[in-house]
Coordinates of C-alpha atoms in Angstrom, one line a residue:
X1 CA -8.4 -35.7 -18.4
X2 CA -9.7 -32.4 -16.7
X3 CA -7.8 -30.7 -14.2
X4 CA -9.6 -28.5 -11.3
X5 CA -8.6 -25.0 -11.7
X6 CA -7.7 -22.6 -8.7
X7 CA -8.2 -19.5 -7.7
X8 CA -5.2 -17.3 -8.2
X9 CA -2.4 -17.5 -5.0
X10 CA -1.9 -14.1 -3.1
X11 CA 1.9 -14.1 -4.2
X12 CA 0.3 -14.6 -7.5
X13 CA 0.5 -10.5 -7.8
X14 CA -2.8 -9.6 -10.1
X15 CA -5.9 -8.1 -9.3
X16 CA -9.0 -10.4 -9.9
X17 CA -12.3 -8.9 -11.7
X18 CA -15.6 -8.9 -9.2
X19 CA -15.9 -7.0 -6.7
X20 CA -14.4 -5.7 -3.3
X21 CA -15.2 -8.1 -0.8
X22 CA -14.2 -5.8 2.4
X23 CA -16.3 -3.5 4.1
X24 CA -16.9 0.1 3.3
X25 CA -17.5 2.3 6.3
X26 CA -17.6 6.1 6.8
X27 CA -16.3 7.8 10.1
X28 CA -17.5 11.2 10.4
X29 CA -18.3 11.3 7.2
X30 CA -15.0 10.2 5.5
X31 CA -15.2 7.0 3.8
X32 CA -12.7 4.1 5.0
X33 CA -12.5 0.5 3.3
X34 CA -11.3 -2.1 5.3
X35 CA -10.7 -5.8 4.5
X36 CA -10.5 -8.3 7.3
X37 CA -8.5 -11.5 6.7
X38 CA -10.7 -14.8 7.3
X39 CA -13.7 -12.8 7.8
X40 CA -14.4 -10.8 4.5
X41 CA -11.9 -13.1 1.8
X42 CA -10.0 -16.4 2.7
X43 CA -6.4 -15.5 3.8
X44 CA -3.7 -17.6 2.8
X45 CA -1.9 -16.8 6.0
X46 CA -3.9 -14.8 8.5
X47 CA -2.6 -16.2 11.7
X48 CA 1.0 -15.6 10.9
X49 CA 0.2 -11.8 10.5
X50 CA -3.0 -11.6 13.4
X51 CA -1.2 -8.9 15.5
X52 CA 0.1 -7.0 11.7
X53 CA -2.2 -4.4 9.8
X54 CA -1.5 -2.7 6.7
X55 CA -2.4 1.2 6.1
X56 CA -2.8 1.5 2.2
X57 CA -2.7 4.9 0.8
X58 CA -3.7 5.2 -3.0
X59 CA -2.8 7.2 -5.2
X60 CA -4.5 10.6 -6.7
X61 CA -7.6 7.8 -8.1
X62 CA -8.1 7.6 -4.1
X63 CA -10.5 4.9 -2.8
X64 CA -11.5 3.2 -5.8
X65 CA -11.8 -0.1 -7.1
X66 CA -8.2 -0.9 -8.1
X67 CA -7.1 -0.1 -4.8
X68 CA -9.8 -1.5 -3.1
X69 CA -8.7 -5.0 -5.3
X70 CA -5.6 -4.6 -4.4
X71 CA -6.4 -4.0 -0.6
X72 CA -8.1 -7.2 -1.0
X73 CA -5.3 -9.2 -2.5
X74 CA -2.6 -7.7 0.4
X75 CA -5.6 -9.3 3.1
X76 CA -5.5 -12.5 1.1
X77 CA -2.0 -12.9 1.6
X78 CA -2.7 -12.5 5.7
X79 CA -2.9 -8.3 6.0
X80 CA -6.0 -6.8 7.5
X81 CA -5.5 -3.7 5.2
X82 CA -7.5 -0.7 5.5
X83 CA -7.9 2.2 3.0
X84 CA -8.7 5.8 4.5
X85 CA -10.1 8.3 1.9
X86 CA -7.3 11.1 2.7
X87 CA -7.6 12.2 -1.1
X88 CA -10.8 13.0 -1.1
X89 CA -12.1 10.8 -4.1
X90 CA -14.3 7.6 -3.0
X91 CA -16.3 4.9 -4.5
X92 CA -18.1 2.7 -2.7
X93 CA -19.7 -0.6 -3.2
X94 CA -23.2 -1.0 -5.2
X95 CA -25.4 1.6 -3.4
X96 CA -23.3 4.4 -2.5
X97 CA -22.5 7.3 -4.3
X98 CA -19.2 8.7 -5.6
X99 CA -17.8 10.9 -3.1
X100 CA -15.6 13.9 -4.3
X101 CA -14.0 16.9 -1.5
X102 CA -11.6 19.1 -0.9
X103 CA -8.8 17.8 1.6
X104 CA -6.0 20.3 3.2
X105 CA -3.2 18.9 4.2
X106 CA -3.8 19.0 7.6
X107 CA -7.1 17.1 6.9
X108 CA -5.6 14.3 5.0
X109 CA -3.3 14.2 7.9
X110 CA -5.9 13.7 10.3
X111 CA -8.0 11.2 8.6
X112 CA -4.1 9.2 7.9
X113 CA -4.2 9.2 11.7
X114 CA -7.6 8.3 12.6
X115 CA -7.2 5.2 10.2
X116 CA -3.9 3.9 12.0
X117 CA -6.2 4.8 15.4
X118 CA -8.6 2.1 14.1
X119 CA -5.9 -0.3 12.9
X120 CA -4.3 -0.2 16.4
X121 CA -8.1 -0.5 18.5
X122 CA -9.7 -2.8 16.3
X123 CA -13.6 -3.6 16.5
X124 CA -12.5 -6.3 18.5
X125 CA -9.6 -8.4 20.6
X126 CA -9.1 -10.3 17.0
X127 CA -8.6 -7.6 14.9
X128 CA -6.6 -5.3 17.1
X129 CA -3.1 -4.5 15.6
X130 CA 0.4 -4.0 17.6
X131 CA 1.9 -3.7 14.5
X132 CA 1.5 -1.8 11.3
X133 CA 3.1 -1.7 7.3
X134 CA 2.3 1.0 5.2
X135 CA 2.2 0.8 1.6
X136 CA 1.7 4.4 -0.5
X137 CA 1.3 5.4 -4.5
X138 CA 1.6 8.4 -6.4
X139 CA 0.2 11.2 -3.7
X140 CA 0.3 8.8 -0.9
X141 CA 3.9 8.4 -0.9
X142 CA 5.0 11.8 1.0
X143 CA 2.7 10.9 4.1
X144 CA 4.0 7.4 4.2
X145 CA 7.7 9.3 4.3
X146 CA 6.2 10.9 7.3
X147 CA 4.8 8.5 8.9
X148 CA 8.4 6.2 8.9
X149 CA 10.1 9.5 10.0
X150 CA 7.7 8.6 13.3
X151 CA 9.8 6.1 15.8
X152 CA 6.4 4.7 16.7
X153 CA 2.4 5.6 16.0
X154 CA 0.4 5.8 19.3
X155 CA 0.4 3.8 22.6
X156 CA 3.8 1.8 21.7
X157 CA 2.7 0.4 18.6
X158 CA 5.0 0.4 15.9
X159 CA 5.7 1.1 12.9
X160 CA 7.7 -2.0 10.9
X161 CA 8.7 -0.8 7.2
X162 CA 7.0 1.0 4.6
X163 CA 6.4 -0.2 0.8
X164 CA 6.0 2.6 -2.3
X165 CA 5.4 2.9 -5.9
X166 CA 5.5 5.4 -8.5
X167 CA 5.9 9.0 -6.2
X168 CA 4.6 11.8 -7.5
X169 CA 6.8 14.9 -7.5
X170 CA 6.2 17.1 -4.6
X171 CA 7.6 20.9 -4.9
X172 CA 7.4 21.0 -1.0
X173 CA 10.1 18.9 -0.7
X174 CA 9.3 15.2 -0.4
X175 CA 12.4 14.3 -1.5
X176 CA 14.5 15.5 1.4
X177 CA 11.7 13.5 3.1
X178 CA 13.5 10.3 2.2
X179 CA 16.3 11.1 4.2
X180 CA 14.3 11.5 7.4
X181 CA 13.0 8.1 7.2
X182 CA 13.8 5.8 10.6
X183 CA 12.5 2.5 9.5
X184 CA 13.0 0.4 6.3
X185 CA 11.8 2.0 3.1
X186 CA 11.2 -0.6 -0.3
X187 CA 10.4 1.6 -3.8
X188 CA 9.4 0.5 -7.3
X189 CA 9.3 3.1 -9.8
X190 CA 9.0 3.0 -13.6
X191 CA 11.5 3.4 -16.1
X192 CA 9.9 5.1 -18.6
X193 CA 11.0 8.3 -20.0
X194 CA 7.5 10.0 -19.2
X195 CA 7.1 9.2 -15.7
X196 CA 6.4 11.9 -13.4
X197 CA 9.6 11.0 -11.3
X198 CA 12.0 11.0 -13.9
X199 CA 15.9 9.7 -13.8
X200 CA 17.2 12.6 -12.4
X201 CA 14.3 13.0 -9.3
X202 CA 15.3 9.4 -8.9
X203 CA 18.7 9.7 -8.5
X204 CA 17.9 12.5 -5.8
X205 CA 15.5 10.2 -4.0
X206 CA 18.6 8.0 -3.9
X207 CA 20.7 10.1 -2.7
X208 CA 18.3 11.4 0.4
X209 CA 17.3 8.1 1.1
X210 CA 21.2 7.0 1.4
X211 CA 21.5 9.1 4.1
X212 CA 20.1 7.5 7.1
X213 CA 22.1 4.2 7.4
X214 CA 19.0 1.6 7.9
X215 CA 18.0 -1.0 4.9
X216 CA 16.5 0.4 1.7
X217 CA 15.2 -1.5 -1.8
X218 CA 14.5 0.2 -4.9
X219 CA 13.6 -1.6 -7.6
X220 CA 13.3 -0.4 -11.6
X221 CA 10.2 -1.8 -14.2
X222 CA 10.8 -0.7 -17.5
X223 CA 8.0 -0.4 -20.4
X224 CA 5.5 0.2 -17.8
X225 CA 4.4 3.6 -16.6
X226 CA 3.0 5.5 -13.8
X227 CA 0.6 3.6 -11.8
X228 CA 1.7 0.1 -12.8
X229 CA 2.0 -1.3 -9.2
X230 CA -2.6 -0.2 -8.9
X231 CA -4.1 -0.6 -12.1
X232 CA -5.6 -3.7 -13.3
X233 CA -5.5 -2.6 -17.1
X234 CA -2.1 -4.9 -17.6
X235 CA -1.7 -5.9 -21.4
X236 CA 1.7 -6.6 -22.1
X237 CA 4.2 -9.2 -20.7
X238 CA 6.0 -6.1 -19.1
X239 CA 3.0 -4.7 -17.1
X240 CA 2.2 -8.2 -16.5
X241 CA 5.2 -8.9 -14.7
X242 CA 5.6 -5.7 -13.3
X243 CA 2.3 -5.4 -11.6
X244 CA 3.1 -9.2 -10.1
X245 CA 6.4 -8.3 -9.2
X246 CA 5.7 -5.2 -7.5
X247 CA 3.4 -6.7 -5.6
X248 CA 5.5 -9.9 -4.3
X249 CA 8.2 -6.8 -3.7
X250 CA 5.9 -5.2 -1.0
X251 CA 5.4 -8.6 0.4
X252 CA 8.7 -10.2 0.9
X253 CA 10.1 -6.6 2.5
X254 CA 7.2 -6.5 4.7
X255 CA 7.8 -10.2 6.0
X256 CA 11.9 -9.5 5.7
X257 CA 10.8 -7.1 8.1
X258 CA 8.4 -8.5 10.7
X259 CA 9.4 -12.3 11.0
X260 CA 13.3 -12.5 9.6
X261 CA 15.1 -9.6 10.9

């Protein structure tokens, strides 16, 4: 006897093959990829989370298409989720070419903002957020620090909790940024001895972000390395279940967050 086979469940944690199935955009110029639950992928719970967005900030690979699998994975699970290009590295969809720039800091803060400004309006009553999660990797970590030291984004809406993996090491202090925080802050990092954050930087990150006295997570993988909770390249058990596991981490804090709190 034959049994139908499914397509794999949101909380199921790994990136399918195929392509992005959201929508690439540019504003001004700057690329932007966002993924609407229902409308661009099926959505295992997109009326539970219809007033929710999720900001995604990749990591140093920027726009490409891990994250943009991954993006579509968090709006399967119910997220609209939209990617911003604040890096300045971008690939779109069959057509459009590689885009490579230059960002300042100041840029990349701007372009952070103008996403969240299109979360929050929406292109229409249905997808207009009140409420926004932020998930950040590698580079995209020290903006989401600043964005949770923020009591609230524009116009009332608020920020809920914030979800990162694998931080890069900033000399400009992003560690003390973890002690400024003001909402709840969930981390995975890797345990391997030749990731960029190693045990002392985390036991530093610790210590800031034990300083404010709201609810934090961080969570060890070992035998995986930088970048585990993006890349789709998973060959052993470990990055397996690390990749799944990070994932289902980001989720459960998020809905902790929003619906049981």
């Amino acid at each position: 006897m034959s049994y139908p086979t499914r397509d794999p469940h949101p909380y199921d944690g790994l990136q399918r093959e195929g392509k992005p199935k959201g929508k690439y955009t540019e504003d001004g110029g700057i690329p932007r990829y966002s993924v609407v639950p229902g409308a661009h992928i099926e959505s295992f719970d997109r009326i539970r989370y219809a007033k929710i967005g999720l900001l995604f900030l990749s990591d140093k690979m920027g726009m490409c298409h891990d994250s943009m699998m991954l993006a579509d994975q968090f709006a399967a699970a119910g997220l609209q989720t939209v990617i911003c290009d604040y890096v300045g590295v971008a690939e779109g969809p069959t057509g459009y070419k590689r885009k490579t720039a230059q960002r300042t800091e100041a840029a990349a803060q701007k372009i952070i903002d103008d996403a969240i400004k299109y979360l929050i309006g929406g292109q229409n009553r249905a997808t207009k957020k009140n409420r926004i999660v932020l998930a950040g990797y590698g580079c995209g970590v020290h903006h989401i620090l600043r964005l949770l030291a923020r009591p609230d984004v524009p116009n009332g809406h608020a920020f809920v909790a914030g979800f990162v993996a694998s931080p890069d090491v900033d000399p400009s202090g992003s560690v003390l940024g973890y002690g400024t925080i003001l909402k709840p802050l969930s981390l995975a990092f890797s345990d391997d001895l030749n990731t960029v954050t190693n045990a002392d930087e985390r036991e530093r990150i610790r210590v800031a972000v034990q300083t404010w006295s709201g609810p934090y997570q961080i969570n060890f993988y070992s035998h995986v390395r930088d970048g585990f909770a993006v890349r789709r390249a998973v060959v052993s058990k470990a990055e397996v279940f690390a990749k799944r596991q990070a994932f289902v981490q980001a989720l459960q804090w998020f809905d902790f967050h929003l619906f049981d709190n």
